[in-house]
């Protein structure tokens, strides 16, 4: 009996020859997610080579990070979801402490206070919060009756609000937004009543002028720039203008891999990090962009499918929230690169160059795989 | 232990209801994703499909730089194909600061370069100035016009000089130097005003523009059309590779009507005199030679003249930059007398037989002011032929009085005096032939009868250029026909090698009531050189062809009324001596050359200016200078100007230029050396 639970492949005795997918699943790896993630990461590595000016070092470093992320993912997938439900909320508390420490004695990098220097490695606590937040909210809501009561909602909002405010203050608006989105999606999927949702949206609308005052100057400039990027094409609008030129000039079929001019000739800033989507669009065109979007949507779809098949509220909310957060990642990055959203520092998942973001993303897929491959046989 | 414990109230969860609620919310989430993706795709369609061409253009504008490629300037040849202006390869040493590194490295490099290449302080200062102003990846010229030796020395130690490069460019070169400097002109750096005045697109990539002479007047032909290189550059403007090349068109090659051999003879014959020689072909107005003395080295201006040298040239009292042939205004003196005689005949105030009696001086009725002939002792009875031949002032005083200033003005301006000729060279001056009206306007005074007399012998207010005198001579030679003087003979397309000849531009013919009047005056001009007593008999009697001429001496210092006799010119300080003038055409019966010579402070037209004109005509008509070399062999008398071998003359041009040169034995035609010298003028005319 126990063995049956631990080895899902024995669930279908009518299938005599277990395939590779089944073998992987016995190791708690979901083949569909794995293939989709490898496809996106592969595209990322190819376009990284072009965007970084044919830098083999950059490609190797990115491949190493993806590799590390995959190992982390596989390790995380081995543990059952219940473990995360009990352990992660404590880690969440610990991370808040770390965020306060960053606030007090953090390292400055690029004008923002995000890093905590631990002597050996520099650590970005906000990156861990991307995982801790949805897990904690899901774990909390798991213990409550749903749809949530007002008290539950207020506690949830406090759980979301405290770390987000600390991260936004660093300032790292992009990560703060993603964390709010992660917690918020858990609450939404938990059945937050529509009246609260609509009420909150109206309240945000009403409070917009006050929020505006709270923004940093450069953040305000980015929003203004979005409304009219050409107003200052050499200043604040330069990023977005050059990015739109790159994407538009790619056309339907693109200029071909390594043939993009905007990034290669340094017109496009941040080409290998936040703006790598522009490089991809320029070189591979609308067709290539559609392919990438389909891959991303397939990943989101798989996540939601896993959520639908999950066996308790914690797993459902966590899987759904991680999937939707991944979508938000993609949407914010592409939205900002094509000039629909203000420029916030959100990388394109698995494609942009960057260490912690690739690792934390793949870690979240480890949790998803854990949820998917640790299903117990339940009596209907 | 879990952080969140279950409260008892929440323990009784409806698992199925929660799952269904979740699935409904997941459905909403899928819808949310769908809307988000539709928004993204809509925007991407707009950017990549709808607005693709717009962004494609902008991407290209980002990366493409159009770099102009300067056209090669047209060459200038004389009528025989000798090069007057050419493009010579020149080596320029350029340093790219980025490749050199720090400022200390640059100083060390300059110090090392000093060992192989001459660098003046001015070179270094100018270089450092330019380094500051230009991008660091761009080469900055340090020295131009390197010698072959310097290039060789650099090449040997090349490894010592990272970031240093020697580039070959073209620089303008004038093989004839000073002798044709005014005529050919020179090129120099384009000034702001010149660029503003011109269409800037025509000067893309060019740094030089014609500043004077033919280089200036034919700038549009010589320049050519710039080509362009389309360069891919990165965001910092650094050029990376060439994408496209648009061919320009080299400048047209010009064949001038100038004969450099004649030009050289004229230049040599002028010796140290300041002044001008202009030789025209009366049959079409082509300028055969045009010399202005002193000359200057046009090479000084190429690539930019330094201010010190320029100021020296500008402030030189001899005014070397001044083209006396078209800018120098001089009183024409007695050289106007043939034209005056024609006016007298045309208006019927005299006949060829009309005689005046010359006592050496005269007065006008009601005035005690004396008007003197240059020959104080007088010429006695003088008719028109004698008046011209011996240049009797009294005859022409009377003729002027009979004509009156109005008719004189009409006749003499008809010969082009006092007006620009319209020659195809820059900065020509018009001069002045006075009239009653002019004096009223300019001086607010009435015209006095005495001024008519002075004007009648080419003095007083009359100011003309040597070119105008040459044109007047040519029109007399052609019996009224005339052509606008020009130096451009033919234009060659540098690619097709097609040659187009400039058509002479006829001027309105001077129609006389009686064509015999031309014969009368031309005969008188021939007498000047052919008959004993003629003022230019000395140069005419030995010529193997017939010359029709008139001498002239224009007064510079006024003569006091009480001075009965002017001091001898030779005894006067140079700056007070008369200007020596001479006009001539030959052969008298079928004129092929008309010459005007103007030697400032030369003293006497006959002794100074006439021999110069004779040598010019010898060279043009005989192919060598006979005058002064009568006893020498023909071969040794040939002047061999330093002609730089030019490109081969196209056959069609050779045909066009072929002019039968008299082949008759000059020795036989020359008068015997023992011919009586009695005819040598008693005194020089003035």
mmCIF file of C-alpha atoms in Angstrom, chain B residues 337-649:
data_model
loop_
_atom_site.group_PDB
_atom_site.id
_atom_site.type_symbol
_atom_site.label_atom_id
_atom_site.label_comp_id
_atom_site.label_asym_id
_atom_site.label_seq_id
_atom_site.Cartn_x
_atom_site.Cartn_y
_atom_site.Cartn_z
ATOM 1 C CA UNK B 337 45.224 107.031 -80.771
ATOM 2 C CA UNK B 338 44.339 104.481 -83.509
ATOM 3 C CA UNK B 339 40.815 104.170 -82.097
ATOM 4 C CA UNK B 340 40.611 107.981 -81.862
ATOM 5 C CA UNK B 341 41.652 108.225 -85.498
ATOM 6 C CA UNK B 342 38.911 105.758 -86.451
ATOM 7 C CA UNK B 343 36.370 107.850 -84.509
ATOM 8 C CA UNK B 344 37.538 110.990 -86.313
ATOM 9 C CA UNK B 345 37.093 109.312 -89.693
ATOM 10 C CA UNK B 346 33.771 107.721 -88.739
ATOM 11 C CA UNK B 347 32.219 110.955 -87.526
ATOM 12 C CA UNK B 348 33.660 112.749 -90.532
ATOM 13 C CA UNK B 349 35.527 115.417 -88.560
ATOM 14 C CA UNK B 350 38.771 114.589 -90.375
ATOM 15 C CA UNK B 351 39.898 112.916 -93.544
ATOM 16 C CA UNK B 352 43.106 110.858 -93.741
ATOM 17 C CA UNK B 353 44.629 113.827 -95.509
ATOM 18 C CA UNK B 354 43.686 116.354 -92.843
ATOM 19 C CA UNK B 355 46.812 118.046 -91.537
ATOM 20 C CA UNK B 356 47.660 119.738 -88.252
ATOM 21 C CA UNK B 357 50.794 121.695 -87.621
ATOM 22 C CA UNK B 358 52.729 120.670 -84.502
ATOM 23 C CA UNK B 359 54.887 123.314 -82.836
ATOM 24 C CA UNK B 360 55.419 121.215 -79.707
ATOM 25 C CA UNK B 361 52.627 122.924 -77.795
ATOM 26 C CA UNK B 362 49.247 124.545 -78.206
ATOM 27 C CA UNK B 363 46.650 126.515 -76.293
ATOM 28 C CA UNK B 364 42.900 126.551 -76.460
ATOM 29 C CA UNK B 365 41.177 129.791 -77.434
ATOM 30 C CA UNK B 366 40.527 131.965 -74.410
ATOM 31 C CA UNK B 367 42.992 130.074 -72.204
ATOM 32 C CA UNK B 368 46.644 130.474 -71.541
ATOM 33 C CA UNK B 369 47.103 126.882 -70.488
ATOM 34 C CA UNK B 370 49.629 125.157 -72.649
ATOM 35 C CA UNK B 371 49.030 121.665 -74.021
ATOM 36 C CA UNK B 372 52.296 120.112 -74.991
ATOM 37 C CA UNK B 373 53.333 117.464 -77.469
ATOM 38 C CA UNK B 374 55.745 114.890 -76.102
ATOM 39 C CA UNK B 375 58.207 116.152 -78.701
ATOM 40 C CA UNK B 376 58.983 119.614 -77.518
ATOM 41 C CA UNK B 377 60.471 120.643 -80.833
ATOM 42 C CA UNK B 378 57.251 119.711 -82.605
ATOM 43 C CA UNK B 379 56.482 117.406 -85.519
ATOM 44 C CA UNK B 380 55.694 120.071 -88.090
ATOM 45 C CA UNK B 381 52.867 119.281 -90.493
ATOM 46 C CA UNK B 382 51.238 116.013 -89.469
ATOM 47 C CA UNK B 383 48.496 114.068 -91.248
ATOM 48 C CA UNK B 384 46.664 111.052 -89.818
ATOM 49 C CA UNK B 385 49.314 108.504 -90.819
ATOM 50 C CA UNK B 386 52.122 110.612 -89.413
ATOM 51 C CA UNK B 387 50.042 111.411 -86.326
ATOM 52 C CA UNK B 388 49.714 107.763 -85.469
ATOM 53 C CA UNK B 389 53.123 106.694 -86.645
ATOM 54 C CA UNK B 390 54.955 109.402 -84.716
ATOM 55 C CA UNK B 391 52.334 109.661 -82.005
ATOM 56 C CA UNK B 392 51.885 113.407 -82.343
ATOM 57 C CA UNK B 393 49.891 114.700 -79.372
ATOM 58 C CA UNK B 394 49.008 118.015 -81.047
ATOM 59 C CA UNK B 395 47.249 116.175 -83.890
ATOM 60 C CA UNK B 396 45.128 114.253 -81.400
ATOM 61 C CA UNK B 397 44.446 117.290 -79.196
ATOM 62 C CA UNK B 398 42.895 118.885 -82.244
ATOM 63 C CA UNK B 399 41.090 115.730 -83.277
ATOM 64 C CA UNK B 400 39.659 115.423 -79.740
ATOM 65 C CA UNK B 401 38.499 119.003 -79.776
ATOM 66 C CA UNK B 402 36.798 118.420 -83.115
ATOM 67 C CA UNK B 403 35.106 115.203 -81.889
ATOM 68 C CA UNK B 404 34.070 116.460 -78.464
ATOM 69 C CA UNK B 405 33.860 114.306 -75.353
ATOM 70 C CA UNK B 406 30.388 112.913 -76.164
ATOM 71 C CA UNK B 407 31.395 111.360 -79.462
ATOM 72 C CA UNK B 408 34.718 110.235 -78.005
ATOM 73 C CA UNK B 409 32.865 108.483 -75.185
ATOM 74 C CA UNK B 410 30.562 106.749 -77.619
ATOM 75 C CA UNK B 411 33.377 105.604 -79.889
ATOM 76 C CA UNK B 412 35.861 104.502 -77.246
ATOM 77 C CA UNK B 413 33.397 102.647 -75.065
ATOM 78 C CA UNK B 414 32.374 100.932 -78.308
ATOM 79 C CA UNK B 415 35.892 99.504 -78.323
ATOM 80 C CA UNK B 416 35.299 98.259 -74.789
ATOM 81 C CA UNK B 417 37.289 100.821 -72.847
ATOM 82 C CA UNK B 418 35.999 101.502 -69.352
ATOM 83 C CA UNK B 419 33.845 98.397 -69.210
ATOM 84 C CA UNK B 420 34.409 94.864 -68.002
ATOM 85 C CA UNK B 421 35.073 92.551 -70.922
ATOM 86 C CA UNK B 422 33.200 89.699 -69.261
ATOM 87 C CA UNK B 423 36.215 87.389 -69.407
ATOM 88 C CA UNK B 424 35.668 84.063 -67.622
ATOM 89 C CA UNK B 425 37.913 84.985 -64.715
ATOM 90 C CA UNK B 426 36.978 86.418 -61.353
ATOM 91 C CA UNK B 427 37.362 89.926 -59.973
ATOM 92 C CA UNK B 428 37.641 91.794 -63.286
ATOM 93 C CA UNK B 429 37.490 95.569 -62.956
ATOM 94 C CA UNK B 430 35.723 97.909 -65.368
ATOM 95 C CA UNK B 431 37.744 101.081 -65.224
ATOM 96 C CA UNK B 432 36.436 104.351 -66.626
ATOM 97 C CA UNK B 433 36.055 106.213 -69.858
ATOM 98 C CA UNK B 434 34.781 109.625 -68.779
ATOM 99 C CA UNK B 435 31.763 111.466 -70.143
ATOM 100 C CA UNK B 436 30.001 114.716 -69.448
ATOM 101 C CA UNK B 437 27.294 112.862 -67.580
ATOM 102 C CA UNK B 438 29.781 110.837 -65.512
ATOM 103 C CA UNK B 439 31.556 113.981 -64.386
ATOM 104 C CA UNK B 440 28.303 115.660 -63.433
ATOM 105 C CA UNK B 441 27.259 112.705 -61.345
ATOM 106 C CA UNK B 442 30.581 111.658 -59.838
ATOM 107 C CA UNK B 443 32.259 115.018 -59.439
ATOM 108 C CA UNK B 444 29.282 117.433 -59.576
ATOM 109 C CA UNK B 445 31.232 119.494 -62.024
ATOM 110 C CA UNK B 446 30.880 120.505 -65.623
ATOM 111 C CA UNK B 447 33.109 119.092 -68.288
ATOM 112 C CA UNK B 448 35.937 121.423 -69.268
ATOM 113 C CA UNK B 449 37.192 121.601 -72.851
ATOM 114 C CA UNK B 450 40.781 121.084 -71.680
ATOM 115 C CA UNK B 451 39.817 117.698 -70.277
ATOM 116 C CA UNK B 452 38.717 116.626 -73.735
ATOM 117 C CA UNK B 453 42.290 117.172 -74.913
ATOM 118 C CA UNK B 454 43.820 115.062 -72.149
ATOM 119 C CA UNK B 455 41.220 112.351 -72.678
ATOM 120 C CA UNK B 456 42.081 112.416 -76.407
ATOM 121 C CA UNK B 457 45.614 111.163 -75.675
ATOM 122 C CA UNK B 458 44.455 108.591 -73.108
ATOM 123 C CA UNK B 459 45.235 110.629 -70.053
ATOM 124 C CA UNK B 460 43.101 112.420 -67.478
ATOM 125 C CA UNK B 461 40.263 110.389 -66.113
ATOM 126 C CA UNK B 462 40.672 107.409 -68.452
ATOM 127 C CA UNK B 463 41.459 104.177 -66.638
ATOM 128 C CA UNK B 464 41.503 100.833 -68.407
ATOM 129 C CA UNK B 465 42.780 97.322 -67.801
ATOM 130 C CA UNK B 466 45.444 95.697 -69.979
ATOM 131 C CA UNK B 467 42.785 93.174 -71.004
ATOM 132 C CA UNK B 468 40.600 95.994 -72.340
ATOM 133 C CA UNK B 469 43.547 97.305 -74.362
ATOM 134 C CA UNK B 470 44.154 93.837 -75.805
ATOM 135 C CA UNK B 471 40.473 93.541 -76.677
ATOM 136 C CA UNK B 472 40.482 96.975 -78.353
ATOM 137 C CA UNK B 473 43.528 95.939 -80.365
ATOM 138 C CA UNK B 474 41.874 92.690 -81.396
ATOM 139 C CA UNK B 475 38.773 94.526 -82.597
ATOM 140 C CA UNK B 476 40.838 96.924 -84.700
ATOM 141 C CA UNK B 477 42.720 93.903 -86.082
ATOM 142 C CA UNK B 478 39.432 92.224 -86.997
ATOM 143 C CA UNK B 479 38.058 95.427 -88.534
ATOM 144 C CA UNK B 480 35.177 95.687 -86.112
ATOM 145 C CA UNK B 481 34.489 92.043 -85.393
ATOM 146 C CA UNK B 482 34.970 91.099 -81.785
ATOM 147 C CA UNK B 483 34.636 88.211 -79.374
ATOM 148 C CA UNK B 484 34.323 88.118 -75.668
ATOM 149 C CA UNK B 485 37.745 87.259 -74.243
ATOM 150 C CA UNK B 486 37.881 83.858 -72.607
ATOM 151 C CA UNK B 487 40.470 81.418 -71.282
ATOM 152 C CA UNK B 488 38.382 78.249 -71.329
ATOM 153 C CA UNK B 489 38.969 76.424 -74.571
ATOM 154 C CA UNK B 490 37.420 73.017 -74.110
ATOM 155 C CA UNK B 491 35.864 70.844 -71.425
ATOM 156 C CA UNK B 492 36.656 67.160 -71.181
ATOM 157 C CA UNK B 493 34.420 64.647 -69.501
ATOM 158 C CA UNK B 494 36.845 62.648 -67.343
ATOM 159 C CA UNK B 495 35.025 59.350 -67.883
ATOM 160 C CA UNK B 496 33.766 59.375 -71.436
ATOM 161 C CA UNK B 497 36.743 61.470 -72.557
ATOM 162 C CA UNK B 498 34.272 63.439 -74.656
ATOM 163 C CA UNK B 499 35.581 66.872 -75.455
ATOM 164 C CA UNK B 500 33.314 69.853 -75.918
ATOM 165 C CA UNK B 501 34.781 73.036 -77.287
ATOM 166 C CA UNK B 502 33.713 76.419 -75.989
ATOM 167 C CA UNK B 503 32.132 78.426 -78.789
ATOM 168 C CA UNK B 504 33.440 81.986 -79.125
ATOM 169 C CA UNK B 505 30.860 84.568 -78.157
ATOM 170 C CA UNK B 506 30.677 87.298 -80.814
ATOM 171 C CA UNK B 507 30.282 90.900 -79.712
ATOM 172 C CA UNK B 508 28.234 93.426 -81.727
ATOM 173 C CA UNK B 509 30.275 94.360 -84.778
ATOM 174 C CA UNK B 510 31.644 97.865 -84.963
ATOM 175 C CA UNK B 511 30.227 98.938 -88.323
ATOM 176 C CA UNK B 512 31.933 101.832 -90.008
ATOM 177 C CA UNK B 513 30.276 103.850 -92.754
ATOM 178 C CA UNK B 514 33.336 103.246 -94.875
ATOM 179 C CA UNK B 515 35.432 100.120 -94.442
ATOM 180 C CA UNK B 516 38.350 101.943 -96.048
ATOM 181 C CA UNK B 517 38.745 103.757 -92.740
ATOM 182 C CA UNK B 518 39.955 100.497 -91.204
ATOM 183 C CA UNK B 519 42.617 100.253 -93.920
ATOM 184 C CA UNK B 520 43.724 103.813 -93.246
ATOM 185 C CA UNK B 521 44.179 103.323 -89.524
ATOM 186 C CA UNK B 522 45.705 99.838 -89.780
ATOM 187 C CA UNK B 523 48.136 101.183 -92.367
ATOM 188 C CA UNK B 524 49.076 103.902 -89.901
ATOM 189 C CA UNK B 525 49.597 101.281 -87.185
ATOM 190 C CA UNK B 526 51.776 99.280 -89.548
ATOM 191 C CA UNK B 527 53.782 102.426 -90.250
ATOM 192 C CA UNK B 528 54.548 102.593 -86.527
ATOM 193 C CA UNK B 529 56.666 99.451 -86.889
ATOM 194 C CA UNK B 530 57.482 99.324 -90.557
ATOM 195 C CA UNK B 531 58.519 102.862 -91.488
ATOM 196 C CA UNK B 532 61.534 104.757 -90.316
ATOM 197 C CA UNK B 533 60.344 107.353 -87.822
ATOM 198 C CA UNK B 534 57.656 105.007 -86.532
ATOM 199 C CA UNK B 535 57.837 104.860 -82.753
ATOM 200 C CA UNK B 536 58.232 101.065 -82.791
ATOM 201 C CA UNK B 537 60.353 100.751 -85.906
ATOM 202 C CA UNK B 538 63.081 99.190 -83.778
ATOM 203 C CA UNK B 539 61.041 96.074 -83.124
ATOM 204 C CA UNK B 540 59.132 96.032 -86.365
ATOM 205 C CA UNK B 541 61.860 96.267 -88.910
ATOM 206 C CA UNK B 542 63.510 93.015 -87.867
ATOM 207 C CA UNK B 543 60.273 90.995 -87.683
ATOM 208 C CA UNK B 544 59.635 88.389 -90.379
ATOM 209 C CA UNK B 545 55.933 89.275 -90.225
ATOM 210 C CA UNK B 546 54.167 92.613 -90.400
ATOM 211 C CA UNK B 547 53.167 94.114 -87.099
ATOM 212 C CA UNK B 548 50.525 96.797 -86.663
ATOM 213 C CA UNK B 549 51.075 98.550 -83.362
ATOM 214 C CA UNK B 550 50.922 101.632 -81.241
ATOM 215 C CA UNK B 551 53.219 102.676 -78.460
ATOM 216 C CA UNK B 552 52.159 104.555 -75.374
ATOM 217 C CA UNK B 553 53.581 106.120 -72.282
ATOM 218 C CA UNK B 554 51.171 107.032 -69.584
ATOM 219 C CA UNK B 555 52.137 109.918 -67.412
ATOM 220 C CA UNK B 556 52.356 109.170 -63.716
ATOM 221 C CA UNK B 557 53.835 112.438 -62.427
ATOM 222 C CA UNK B 558 52.115 115.616 -63.582
ATOM 223 C CA UNK B 559 54.222 118.082 -65.509
ATOM 224 C CA UNK B 560 54.377 121.559 -64.105
ATOM 225 C CA UNK B 561 53.195 124.313 -66.430
ATOM 226 C CA UNK B 562 56.506 126.123 -66.236
ATOM 227 C CA UNK B 563 58.472 123.032 -67.092
ATOM 228 C CA UNK B 564 59.309 123.413 -70.700
ATOM 229 C CA UNK B 565 60.929 120.116 -70.959
ATOM 230 C CA UNK B 566 60.217 117.062 -68.939
ATOM 231 C CA UNK B 567 63.240 115.467 -67.327
ATOM 232 C CA UNK B 568 64.475 112.346 -69.045
ATOM 233 C CA UNK B 569 62.609 109.308 -67.773
ATOM 234 C CA UNK B 570 65.862 107.595 -66.918
ATOM 235 C CA UNK B 571 66.740 110.414 -64.543
ATOM 236 C CA UNK B 572 63.505 110.185 -62.584
ATOM 237 C CA UNK B 573 62.913 108.027 -59.517
ATOM 238 C CA UNK B 574 61.314 104.772 -60.553
ATOM 239 C CA UNK B 575 57.953 105.439 -58.905
ATOM 240 C CA UNK B 576 57.542 108.671 -60.902
ATOM 241 C CA UNK B 577 58.473 107.260 -64.283
ATOM 242 C CA UNK B 578 55.784 106.883 -66.907
ATOM 243 C CA UNK B 579 54.037 103.582 -67.444
ATOM 244 C CA UNK B 580 55.231 101.947 -70.657
ATOM 245 C CA UNK B 581 52.462 100.631 -72.892
ATOM 246 C CA UNK B 582 52.328 98.863 -76.193
ATOM 247 C CA UNK B 583 49.524 97.376 -78.241
ATOM 248 C CA UNK B 584 50.096 95.329 -81.385
ATOM 249 C CA UNK B 585 48.592 92.736 -83.665
ATOM 250 C CA UNK B 586 50.209 90.503 -86.227
ATOM 251 C CA UNK B 587 50.408 89.478 -88.967
ATOM 252 C CA UNK B 588 48.883 92.780 -89.975
ATOM 253 C CA UNK B 589 47.288 91.377 -93.135
ATOM 254 C CA UNK B 590 45.735 88.322 -91.395
ATOM 255 C CA UNK B 591 45.881 88.903 -87.649
ATOM 256 C CA UNK B 592 46.299 85.873 -85.400
ATOM 257 C CA UNK B 593 47.461 87.528 -82.208
ATOM 258 C CA UNK B 594 46.704 90.804 -80.483
ATOM 259 C CA UNK B 595 48.925 91.852 -77.594
ATOM 260 C CA UNK B 596 48.786 94.526 -74.945
ATOM 261 C CA UNK B 597 51.807 95.147 -72.733
ATOM 262 C CA UNK B 598 51.770 97.318 -69.670
ATOM 263 C CA UNK B 599 55.030 97.846 -67.772
ATOM 264 C CA UNK B 600 54.542 99.955 -64.678
ATOM 265 C CA UNK B 601 57.039 102.799 -64.544
ATOM 266 C CA UNK B 602 58.741 101.325 -67.580
ATOM 267 C CA UNK B 603 59.381 104.827 -68.863
ATOM 268 C CA UNK B 604 58.945 104.393 -72.615
ATOM 269 C CA UNK B 605 56.469 102.238 -74.458
ATOM 270 C CA UNK B 606 58.720 101.874 -77.457
ATOM 271 C CA UNK B 607 61.892 100.787 -75.736
ATOM 272 C CA UNK B 608 60.445 98.789 -72.832
ATOM 273 C CA UNK B 609 56.989 97.523 -73.692
ATOM 274 C CA UNK B 610 57.391 96.953 -77.441
ATOM 275 C CA UNK B 611 60.229 94.377 -77.226
ATOM 276 C CA UNK B 612 58.172 92.384 -74.754
ATOM 277 C CA UNK B 613 55.245 92.274 -77.177
ATOM 278 C CA UNK B 614 57.577 91.379 -80.042
ATOM 279 C CA UNK B 615 58.955 88.362 -78.164
ATOM 280 C CA UNK B 616 55.452 87.198 -77.317
ATOM 281 C CA UNK B 617 54.398 87.451 -80.984
ATOM 282 C CA UNK B 618 57.601 85.716 -82.109
ATOM 283 C CA UNK B 619 56.924 82.788 -79.842
ATOM 284 C CA UNK B 620 53.331 82.495 -80.919
ATOM 285 C CA UNK B 621 53.769 83.062 -84.654
ATOM 286 C CA UNK B 622 57.239 81.580 -85.202
ATOM 287 C CA UNK B 623 57.411 79.061 -82.395
ATOM 288 C CA UNK B 624 60.564 80.639 -81.030
ATOM 289 C CA UNK B 625 61.849 84.052 -80.021
ATOM 290 C CA UNK B 626 63.693 85.637 -82.892
ATOM 291 C CA UNK B 627 63.962 89.120 -81.435
ATOM 292 C CA UNK B 628 67.322 89.646 -79.771
ATOM 293 C CA UNK B 629 68.549 86.304 -81.126
ATOM 294 C CA UNK B 630 68.872 87.274 -84.789
ATOM 295 C CA UNK B 631 72.452 86.003 -84.945
ATOM 296 C CA UNK B 632 71.889 82.873 -82.949
ATOM 297 C CA UNK B 633 70.752 79.616 -84.451
ATOM 298 C CA UNK B 634 67.109 78.891 -84.455
ATOM 299 C CA UNK B 635 67.463 75.950 -82.101
ATOM 300 C CA UNK B 636 69.269 77.818 -79.354
ATOM 301 C CA UNK B 637 66.826 80.671 -79.484
ATOM 302 C CA UNK B 638 63.904 78.462 -78.701
ATOM 303 C CA UNK B 639 62.599 79.021 -75.271
ATOM 304 C CA UNK B 640 61.947 75.840 -73.463
ATOM 305 C CA UNK B 641 59.680 76.590 -70.575
ATOM 306 C CA UNK B 642 59.680 74.003 -67.891
ATOM 307 C CA UNK B 643 56.700 72.067 -69.100
ATOM 308 C CA UNK B 644 55.667 69.141 -67.013
ATOM 309 C CA UNK B 645 54.690 66.295 -69.282
ATOM 310 C CA UNK B 646 50.961 66.031 -69.020
ATOM 311 C CA UNK B 647 48.560 63.373 -70.100
ATOM 312 C CA UNK B 648 48.594 62.691 -73.825
ATOM 313 C CA UNK B 649 46.530 65.236 -75.684
#
